[in-house]
């Protein structure tokens, strides 16, 4: 089977901007992990999955050589090196960023990627069937390499990154859409309709100066203030900032949670939540938004729970969270009943 059609695009292109609005399926924040590797003599393969950009510390060395923020194998491999990644959630891939930042005389000169849809047990035992999704492509030193697929790929659970013949890669970003294999149900029997593991994602926002609204639907409560959504300080009277989430599962909203963990001097003092029904990724400008949660105050570093005051018989596809006037929030949970079983 031949690899799906793709094209190389420039870092400053609109196509890359659109890619970055997708979920990074290879993110450690989504639970992605390294299953196995051929070698990681100089630097661990797990660095490929870090959310933060790679850094370079000129004076930092380990007992094996120069410390590098990426995956780096030893020299003089007669074949090639590889590592297998288990994606946090199965998904369809729209594009890739293979990043060799800070790897100059030691970068991987050629890379290819394969995908499989299989259980972890089959991958570990070698029974999983991998197929090529990116043929051998040349890598430049210290560069981002963006590839966009002409159409989304099939659904994959694991990727195998091949490094010819050896060297370093800083990060791998796998931009795509989570395709739930099972619905994640809460202990109270409700479903977080916006959770990334259920296919939810941020599709638009007014501002993301400090960090992206994509973080709002991630698992857990995060590690730092940097993995929430935070806008710049506003100076305009009556200002507000907003983010639109496309629900992975359209449904009837019953309860919501707004979590301001670690947002202490910069949490929004007042917020609202509205819902709409749309067949588009981003609802039209004239979309009709229905109130789910009226203006409610938030406090610093706390989980806030509210019951929906909106209609009980409308299966929303999107929600719009608005902050007055601005600020930051860690997570949003939209708990309810799916519109279909």
mmCIF file of C-alpha atoms in Angstrom:
data_model
loop_
_atom_site.group_PDB
_atom_site.id
_atom_site.type_symbol
_atom_site.label_atom_id
_atom_site.label_comp_id
_atom_site.label_asym_id
_atom_site.label_seq_id
_atom_site.Cartn_x
_atom_site.Cartn_y
_atom_site.Cartn_z
ATOM 1 C CA UNK A 1 0.000 0.000 0.000
ATOM 2 C CA UNK A 2 1.402 3.412 -0.941
ATOM 3 C CA UNK A 3 1.633 6.266 1.555
ATOM 4 C CA UNK A 4 -1.231 8.806 1.513
ATOM 5 C CA UNK A 5 -0.658 11.851 -0.684
ATOM 6 C CA UNK A 6 0.929 14.817 1.066
ATOM 7 C CA UNK A 7 2.718 18.064 0.325
ATOM 8 C CA UNK A 8 5.441 20.045 2.045
ATOM 9 C CA UNK A 9 4.363 23.483 3.289
ATOM 10 C CA UNK A 10 6.170 26.508 4.711
ATOM 11 C CA UNK A 11 6.113 27.343 8.405
ATOM 12 C CA UNK A 12 4.446 30.734 7.854
ATOM 13 C CA UNK A 13 1.655 29.379 5.636
ATOM 14 C CA UNK A 14 -2.064 29.420 6.380
ATOM 15 C CA UNK A 15 -2.001 25.628 6.092
ATOM 16 C CA UNK A 16 0.352 25.359 9.060
ATOM 17 C CA UNK A 17 -1.829 27.741 11.060
ATOM 18 C CA UNK A 18 -4.796 25.476 10.314
ATOM 19 C CA UNK A 19 -2.792 22.409 11.345
ATOM 20 C CA UNK A 20 -1.929 23.930 14.707
ATOM 21 C CA UNK A 21 -5.639 24.344 15.437
ATOM 22 C CA UNK A 22 -5.899 20.539 15.460
ATOM 23 C CA UNK A 23 -5.001 18.298 18.382
ATOM 24 C CA UNK A 24 -1.407 17.093 18.648
ATOM 25 C CA UNK A 25 -2.077 13.366 18.896
ATOM 26 C CA UNK A 26 1.548 12.707 19.920
ATOM 27 C CA UNK A 27 1.428 15.063 22.912
ATOM 28 C CA UNK A 28 2.427 13.753 26.316
ATOM 29 C CA UNK A 29 -0.509 15.788 27.680
ATOM 30 C CA UNK A 30 -2.855 13.426 25.843
ATOM 31 C CA UNK A 31 -1.112 10.416 27.393
ATOM 32 C CA UNK A 32 1.120 9.556 24.435
ATOM 33 C CA UNK A 33 4.119 7.420 25.331
ATOM 34 C CA UNK A 34 7.116 5.618 23.885
ATOM 35 C CA UNK A 35 6.566 1.865 23.600
ATOM 36 C CA UNK A 36 10.013 0.842 22.366
ATOM 37 C CA UNK A 37 13.100 2.107 20.536
ATOM 38 C CA UNK A 38 16.283 0.864 18.916
ATOM 39 C CA UNK A 39 18.585 3.309 20.713
ATOM 40 C CA UNK A 40 18.535 6.517 22.765
ATOM 41 C CA UNK A 41 22.190 6.750 23.750
ATOM 42 C CA UNK A 42 22.484 10.554 23.836
ATOM 43 C CA UNK A 43 18.895 11.671 24.488
ATOM 44 C CA UNK A 44 15.595 9.954 25.312
ATOM 45 C CA UNK A 45 12.952 9.230 22.707
ATOM 46 C CA UNK A 46 10.296 10.496 25.141
ATOM 47 C CA UNK A 47 11.515 14.050 24.458
ATOM 48 C CA UNK A 48 9.777 13.822 21.070
ATOM 49 C CA UNK A 49 6.426 14.057 22.863
ATOM 50 C CA UNK A 50 7.059 17.132 25.009
ATOM 51 C CA UNK A 51 4.565 19.971 24.603
ATOM 52 C CA UNK A 52 7.042 22.809 25.089
ATOM 53 C CA UNK A 53 9.405 23.921 22.347
ATOM 54 C CA UNK A 54 12.881 22.409 22.361
ATOM 55 C CA UNK A 55 15.635 24.378 24.097
ATOM 56 C CA UNK A 56 19.430 24.437 23.815
ATOM 57 C CA UNK A 57 21.681 24.692 26.889
ATOM 58 C CA UNK A 58 25.257 25.315 25.668
ATOM 59 C CA UNK A 59 26.982 24.328 28.903
ATOM 60 C CA UNK A 60 24.848 21.282 29.729
ATOM 61 C CA UNK A 61 26.485 17.854 29.390
ATOM 62 C CA UNK A 62 25.697 14.359 30.655
ATOM 63 C CA UNK A 63 28.043 11.446 31.294
ATOM 64 C CA UNK A 64 27.327 10.350 27.687
ATOM 65 C CA UNK A 65 27.971 13.674 25.988
ATOM 66 C CA UNK A 66 26.171 16.878 25.100
ATOM 67 C CA UNK A 67 22.677 17.197 26.605
ATOM 68 C CA UNK A 68 20.100 17.585 23.856
ATOM 69 C CA UNK A 69 16.384 18.277 24.124
ATOM 70 C CA UNK A 70 15.149 15.627 21.721
ATOM 71 C CA UNK A 71 15.732 12.025 20.692
ATOM 72 C CA UNK A 72 19.339 11.340 19.705
ATOM 73 C CA UNK A 73 20.937 7.991 18.921
ATOM 74 C CA UNK A 74 24.617 7.025 18.812
ATOM 75 C CA UNK A 75 26.724 7.451 15.660
ATOM 76 C CA UNK A 76 27.633 5.034 12.880
ATOM 77 C CA UNK A 77 24.493 2.909 12.680
ATOM 78 C CA UNK A 78 24.845 0.476 9.783
ATOM 79 C CA UNK A 79 21.062 0.195 9.382
ATOM 80 C CA UNK A 80 18.675 2.756 10.895
ATOM 81 C CA UNK A 81 17.150 3.721 14.236
ATOM 82 C CA UNK A 82 13.464 3.682 15.158
ATOM 83 C CA UNK A 83 11.044 4.365 17.973
ATOM 84 C CA UNK A 84 7.389 3.384 18.395
ATOM 85 C CA UNK A 85 4.893 5.875 19.844
ATOM 86 C CA UNK A 86 1.530 4.969 21.321
ATOM 87 C CA UNK A 87 -0.803 7.886 20.723
ATOM 88 C CA UNK A 88 -2.776 9.053 23.745
ATOM 89 C CA UNK A 89 -5.976 8.651 21.723
ATOM 90 C CA UNK A 90 -6.535 7.020 18.366
ATOM 91 C CA UNK A 91 -7.041 9.526 15.611
ATOM 92 C CA UNK A 92 -6.925 10.555 11.979
ATOM 93 C CA UNK A 93 -3.877 12.599 10.934
ATOM 94 C CA UNK A 94 -4.100 15.869 8.983
ATOM 95 C CA UNK A 95 -0.399 16.773 9.014
ATOM 96 C CA UNK A 96 2.995 16.483 10.692
ATOM 97 C CA UNK A 97 5.810 18.638 12.025
ATOM 98 C CA UNK A 98 9.179 16.888 12.259
ATOM 99 C CA UNK A 99 11.346 19.316 14.202
ATOM 100 C CA UNK A 100 15.164 19.171 14.267
ATOM 101 C CA UNK A 101 15.608 22.387 16.279
ATOM 102 C CA UNK A 102 19.123 22.713 17.795
ATOM 103 C CA UNK A 103 20.317 19.560 16.025
ATOM 104 C CA UNK A 104 22.848 20.958 13.558
ATOM 105 C CA UNK A 105 25.757 18.620 12.906
ATOM 106 C CA UNK A 106 23.913 15.745 14.536
ATOM 107 C CA UNK A 107 20.378 15.795 13.074
ATOM 108 C CA UNK A 108 18.682 12.816 11.462
ATOM 109 C CA UNK A 109 19.277 13.307 7.704
ATOM 110 C CA UNK A 110 16.298 11.212 6.563
ATOM 111 C CA UNK A 111 13.064 10.239 8.319
ATOM 112 C CA UNK A 112 10.042 8.099 7.479
ATOM 113 C CA UNK A 113 6.924 7.313 9.517
ATOM 114 C CA UNK A 114 4.623 4.296 9.651
ATOM 115 C CA UNK A 115 1.240 3.873 11.337
ATOM 116 C CA UNK A 116 -0.751 0.999 12.824
ATOM 117 C CA UNK A 117 -4.189 0.555 14.352
ATOM 118 C CA UNK A 118 -3.647 -2.171 16.900
ATOM 119 C CA UNK A 119 -3.659 -3.038 20.584
ATOM 120 C CA UNK A 120 -0.626 -2.248 22.715
ATOM 121 C CA UNK A 121 -0.119 -5.985 23.243
ATOM 122 C CA UNK A 122 0.073 -6.638 19.496
ATOM 123 C CA UNK A 123 2.515 -3.755 19.024
ATOM 124 C CA UNK A 124 4.777 -4.960 21.834
ATOM 125 C CA UNK A 125 4.694 -8.562 20.593
ATOM 126 C CA UNK A 126 5.442 -7.530 17.008
ATOM 127 C CA UNK A 127 2.100 -8.769 15.637
ATOM 128 C CA UNK A 128 0.859 -5.291 14.650
ATOM 129 C CA UNK A 129 0.957 -4.454 10.951
ATOM 130 C CA UNK A 130 2.554 -1.059 10.257
ATOM 131 C CA UNK A 131 2.048 0.767 6.968
ATOM 132 C CA UNK A 132 3.933 3.715 5.553
ATOM 133 C CA UNK A 133 2.229 7.077 6.042
ATOM 134 C CA UNK A 134 5.257 9.257 5.251
ATOM 135 C CA UNK A 135 7.951 7.942 2.886
ATOM 136 C CA UNK A 136 11.609 8.829 3.360
ATOM 137 C CA UNK A 137 11.980 12.620 3.442
ATOM 138 C CA UNK A 138 15.158 14.661 3.782
ATOM 139 C CA UNK A 139 15.681 16.643 6.962
ATOM 140 C CA UNK A 140 17.502 19.949 7.314
ATOM 141 C CA UNK A 141 19.442 20.845 10.458
ATOM 142 C CA UNK A 142 17.744 23.028 13.063
ATOM 143 C CA UNK A 143 14.413 23.231 11.210
ATOM 144 C CA UNK A 144 10.690 22.540 11.368
ATOM 145 C CA UNK A 145 9.481 20.311 8.521
ATOM 146 C CA UNK A 146 5.729 20.557 7.880
ATOM 147 C CA UNK A 147 3.778 18.022 5.846
ATOM 148 C CA UNK A 148 0.032 18.299 5.091
ATOM 149 C CA UNK A 149 -2.042 15.378 3.837
ATOM 150 C CA UNK A 150 -4.344 15.900 0.870
ATOM 151 C CA UNK A 151 -7.021 14.088 2.892
ATOM 152 C CA UNK A 152 -7.040 12.931 6.528
ATOM 153 C CA UNK A 153 -5.432 9.538 7.015
ATOM 154 C CA UNK A 154 -7.044 6.419 8.381
ATOM 155 C CA UNK A 155 -7.303 6.106 12.148
ATOM 156 C CA UNK A 156 -4.066 5.085 13.865
ATOM 157 C CA UNK A 157 -3.190 4.140 17.428
ATOM 158 C CA UNK A 158 0.605 3.851 17.049
ATOM 159 C CA UNK A 159 3.355 5.420 14.957
ATOM 160 C CA UNK A 160 6.823 4.156 14.147
ATOM 161 C CA UNK A 161 9.400 6.880 13.462
ATOM 162 C CA UNK A 162 12.386 5.726 11.402
ATOM 163 C CA UNK A 163 15.660 7.669 11.580
ATOM 164 C CA UNK A 164 18.138 7.014 8.726
ATOM 165 C CA UNK A 165 20.781 6.120 9.626
ATOM 166 C CA UNK A 166 21.008 7.795 13.054
ATOM 167 C CA UNK A 167 21.041 11.221 14.707
ATOM 168 C CA UNK A 168 18.630 13.561 16.441
ATOM 169 C CA UNK A 169 15.049 14.817 16.195
ATOM 170 C CA UNK A 170 13.810 17.398 18.697
ATOM 171 C CA UNK A 171 10.018 17.021 18.516
ATOM 172 C CA UNK A 172 7.293 15.258 16.570
ATOM 173 C CA UNK A 173 3.896 16.958 16.261
ATOM 174 C CA UNK A 174 1.086 14.818 14.844
ATOM 175 C CA UNK A 175 -1.807 17.147 14.074
ATOM 176 C CA UNK A 176 -5.140 15.425 13.760
ATOM 177 C CA UNK A 177 -8.572 14.644 15.120
ATOM 178 C CA UNK A 178 -9.239 12.214 17.955
ATOM 179 C CA UNK A 179 -11.592 9.420 16.874
ATOM 180 C CA UNK A 180 -12.943 7.872 20.092
ATOM 181 C CA UNK A 181 -12.775 4.104 20.232
ATOM 182 C CA UNK A 182 -14.958 4.143 23.368
ATOM 183 C CA UNK A 183 -16.787 7.009 25.056
ATOM 184 C CA UNK A 184 -15.213 8.180 28.326
ATOM 185 C CA UNK A 185 -18.020 8.211 30.930
ATOM 186 C CA UNK A 186 -17.794 10.041 34.282
ATOM 187 C CA UNK A 187 -18.504 8.377 37.627
ATOM 188 C CA UNK A 188 -21.936 10.064 37.713
ATOM 189 C CA UNK A 189 -22.891 8.519 34.382
ATOM 190 C CA UNK A 190 -22.559 11.785 32.473
ATOM 191 C CA UNK A 191 -20.147 12.343 29.591
ATOM 192 C CA UNK A 192 -17.767 15.288 29.179
ATOM 193 C CA UNK A 193 -18.992 16.196 25.720
ATOM 194 C CA UNK A 194 -16.036 18.554 25.096
ATOM 195 C CA UNK A 195 -13.231 16.281 26.377
ATOM 196 C CA UNK A 196 -10.448 15.708 23.861
ATOM 197 C CA UNK A 197 -10.688 11.956 24.492
ATOM 198 C CA UNK A 198 -14.286 12.125 23.284
ATOM 199 C CA UNK A 199 -13.263 14.090 20.190
ATOM 200 C CA UNK A 200 -13.790 17.627 21.512
ATOM 201 C CA UNK A 201 -11.533 20.496 20.476
ATOM 202 C CA UNK A 202 -11.179 24.258 20.438
ATOM 203 C CA UNK A 203 -11.956 25.715 17.010
ATOM 204 C CA UNK A 204 -11.805 29.505 17.495
ATOM 205 C CA UNK A 205 -10.965 32.188 20.031
ATOM 206 C CA UNK A 206 -10.636 35.940 20.378
ATOM 207 C CA UNK A 207 -7.053 35.814 21.669
ATOM 208 C CA UNK A 208 -4.460 33.263 22.802
ATOM 209 C CA UNK A 209 -1.518 35.507 23.618
ATOM 210 C CA UNK A 210 -0.104 33.383 26.436
ATOM 211 C CA UNK A 211 -1.502 29.900 25.812
ATOM 212 C CA UNK A 212 -3.969 28.080 23.588
ATOM 213 C CA UNK A 213 -7.640 27.245 24.244
ATOM 214 C CA UNK A 214 -6.831 23.734 22.998
ATOM 215 C CA UNK A 215 -5.589 23.114 26.542
ATOM 216 C CA UNK A 216 -9.102 23.585 27.937
ATOM 217 C CA UNK A 217 -10.206 20.070 26.933
ATOM 218 C CA UNK A 218 -7.085 18.118 27.941
ATOM 219 C CA UNK A 219 -7.067 15.359 30.593
ATOM 220 C CA UNK A 220 -6.330 16.162 34.225
ATOM 221 C CA UNK A 221 -5.795 19.563 35.815
ATOM 222 C CA UNK A 222 -2.450 20.361 34.229
ATOM 223 C CA UNK A 223 0.981 20.987 35.687
ATOM 224 C CA UNK A 224 1.578 24.730 35.311
ATOM 225 C CA UNK A 225 -0.303 27.927 34.485
ATOM 226 C CA UNK A 226 1.112 27.528 30.970
ATOM 227 C CA UNK A 227 -1.156 24.628 30.047
ATOM 228 C CA UNK A 228 -4.451 26.460 30.269
ATOM 229 C CA UNK A 229 -5.908 29.246 28.131
ATOM 230 C CA UNK A 230 -4.806 32.801 28.887
ATOM 231 C CA UNK A 231 -5.383 36.020 26.946
ATOM 232 C CA UNK A 232 -3.511 39.321 27.046
ATOM 233 C CA UNK A 233 -4.594 42.074 29.420
ATOM 234 C CA UNK A 234 -7.316 44.228 27.897
ATOM 235 C CA UNK A 235 -7.418 48.023 28.196
ATOM 236 C CA UNK A 236 -10.676 48.641 26.310
ATOM 237 C CA UNK A 237 -13.887 49.317 28.260
ATOM 238 C CA UNK A 238 -16.492 46.509 28.128
ATOM 239 C CA UNK A 239 -13.972 44.089 26.619
ATOM 240 C CA UNK A 240 -14.456 40.311 26.659
ATOM 241 C CA UNK A 241 -12.516 37.305 25.403
ATOM 242 C CA UNK A 242 -14.092 34.095 24.129
ATOM 243 C CA UNK A 243 -13.310 30.579 22.945
ATOM 244 C CA UNK A 244 -15.506 28.207 20.934
ATOM 245 C CA UNK A 245 -15.325 24.476 21.607
ATOM 246 C CA UNK A 246 -16.684 21.939 19.156
ATOM 247 C CA UNK A 247 -18.160 19.098 21.178
ATOM 248 C CA UNK A 248 -16.807 15.688 20.272
ATOM 249 C CA UNK A 249 -20.217 14.290 21.114
ATOM 250 C CA UNK A 250 -23.282 16.517 20.516
ATOM 251 C CA UNK A 251 -25.521 16.360 23.534
ATOM 252 C CA UNK A 252 -27.724 17.806 26.260
ATOM 253 C CA UNK A 253 -25.704 19.848 28.778
ATOM 254 C CA UNK A 254 -26.504 19.258 32.453
ATOM 255 C CA UNK A 255 -23.475 20.330 34.477
ATOM 256 C CA UNK A 256 -20.306 22.295 33.757
ATOM 257 C CA UNK A 257 -16.972 22.802 35.498
ATOM 258 C CA UNK A 258 -14.681 25.823 35.168
ATOM 259 C CA UNK A 259 -11.247 25.179 36.688
ATOM 260 C CA UNK A 260 -8.917 28.113 37.449
ATOM 261 C CA UNK A 261 -6.133 25.989 38.937
ATOM 262 C CA UNK A 262 -2.919 28.086 39.256
ATOM 263 C CA UNK A 263 -4.635 31.165 37.829
ATOM 264 C CA UNK A 264 -4.514 33.389 40.903
ATOM 265 C CA UNK A 265 -3.882 37.018 39.959
ATOM 266 C CA UNK A 266 -5.189 36.534 36.442
ATOM 267 C CA UNK A 267 -8.427 34.507 36.609
ATOM 268 C CA UNK A 268 -11.535 35.959 34.898
ATOM 269 C CA UNK A 269 -13.864 37.644 37.407
ATOM 270 C CA UNK A 270 -17.022 36.839 35.426
ATOM 271 C CA UNK A 271 -17.836 34.224 32.768
ATOM 272 C CA UNK A 272 -20.742 32.936 30.669
ATOM 273 C CA UNK A 273 -21.374 29.835 28.577
ATOM 274 C CA UNK A 274 -23.605 29.608 25.508
ATOM 275 C CA UNK A 275 -24.413 26.788 23.094
ATOM 276 C CA UNK A 276 -25.406 26.468 19.463
ATOM 277 C CA UNK A 277 -26.174 23.837 16.824
ATOM 278 C CA UNK A 278 -24.066 23.921 13.662
ATOM 279 C CA UNK A 279 -22.845 21.497 11.011
ATOM 280 C CA UNK A 280 -19.676 23.574 10.538
ATOM 281 C CA UNK A 281 -16.393 23.313 12.442
ATOM 282 C CA UNK A 282 -16.686 27.009 13.278
ATOM 283 C CA UNK A 283 -20.286 28.272 13.535
ATOM 284 C CA UNK A 284 -21.249 31.105 11.191
ATOM 285 C CA UNK A 285 -21.038 34.696 12.388
ATOM 286 C CA UNK A 286 -24.826 34.870 12.536
ATOM 287 C CA UNK A 287 -25.190 31.651 14.549
ATOM 288 C CA UNK A 288 -27.791 31.821 17.311
ATOM 289 C CA UNK A 289 -26.215 31.257 20.734
ATOM 290 C CA UNK A 290 -28.384 30.083 23.657
ATOM 291 C CA UNK A 291 -27.400 30.762 27.259
ATOM 292 C CA UNK A 292 -26.354 27.694 29.262
ATOM 293 C CA UNK A 293 -24.699 29.461 32.199
ATOM 294 C CA UNK A 294 -25.432 33.132 32.899
ATOM 295 C CA UNK A 295 -22.845 35.554 34.260
ATOM 296 C CA UNK A 296 -21.166 33.763 37.185
ATOM 297 C CA UNK A 297 -18.118 34.884 39.179
ATOM 298 C CA UNK A 298 -14.962 32.781 39.395
ATOM 299 C CA UNK A 299 -12.293 32.746 42.079
ATOM 300 C CA UNK A 300 -8.573 31.995 42.101
ATOM 301 C CA UNK A 301 -7.140 28.487 41.839
ATOM 302 C CA UNK A 302 -10.407 26.578 42.250
ATOM 303 C CA UNK A 303 -12.846 24.205 40.567
ATOM 304 C CA UNK A 304 -16.271 25.785 40.032
ATOM 305 C CA UNK A 305 -19.379 23.689 39.366
ATOM 306 C CA UNK A 306 -22.658 24.945 37.893
ATOM 307 C CA UNK A 307 -25.877 23.330 36.750
ATOM 308 C CA UNK A 308 -27.127 24.287 33.305
ATOM 309 C CA UNK A 309 -29.894 26.882 33.258
ATOM 310 C CA UNK A 310 -30.317 26.440 29.510
ATOM 311 C CA UNK A 311 -32.820 24.299 27.581
ATOM 312 C CA UNK A 312 -32.839 20.611 28.457
ATOM 313 C CA UNK A 313 -34.104 19.456 25.048
ATOM 314 C CA UNK A 314 -31.429 20.983 22.766
ATOM 315 C CA UNK A 315 -28.482 18.823 21.705
ATOM 316 C CA UNK A 316 -25.703 21.374 21.293
ATOM 317 C CA UNK A 317 -22.775 20.816 18.926
ATOM 318 C CA UNK A 318 -20.669 23.791 20.096
ATOM 319 C CA UNK A 319 -20.253 25.912 23.211
ATOM 320 C CA UNK A 320 -18.876 29.428 23.537
ATOM 321 C CA UNK A 321 -17.103 30.342 26.762
ATOM 322 C CA UNK A 322 -16.731 34.080 27.403
ATOM 323 C CA UNK A 323 -14.557 35.843 29.998
ATOM 324 C CA UNK A 324 -15.262 39.380 31.206
ATOM 325 C CA UNK A 325 -12.999 41.154 30.614
ATOM 326 C CA UNK A 326 -10.064 38.724 30.111
ATOM 327 C CA UNK A 327 -7.807 36.317 32.001
ATOM 328 C CA UNK A 328 -6.941 32.664 32.179
ATOM 329 C CA UNK A 329 -8.583 29.337 32.941
ATOM 330 C CA UNK A 330 -7.168 25.802 33.081
ATOM 331 C CA UNK A 331 -9.989 23.417 32.059
ATOM 332 C CA UNK A 332 -13.641 23.410 30.995
ATOM 333 C CA UNK A 333 -15.833 20.309 31.415
ATOM 334 C CA UNK A 334 -19.173 20.170 29.602
ATOM 335 C CA UNK A 335 -20.949 17.257 31.269
ATOM 336 C CA UNK A 336 -24.169 15.923 29.808
ATOM 337 C CA UNK A 337 -25.997 13.211 27.942
ATOM 338 C CA UNK A 338 -25.047 12.289 24.371
ATOM 339 C CA UNK A 339 -27.718 13.014 21.783
ATOM 340 C CA UNK A 340 -27.416 9.458 20.439
ATOM 341 C CA UNK A 341 -26.566 6.217 22.217
#
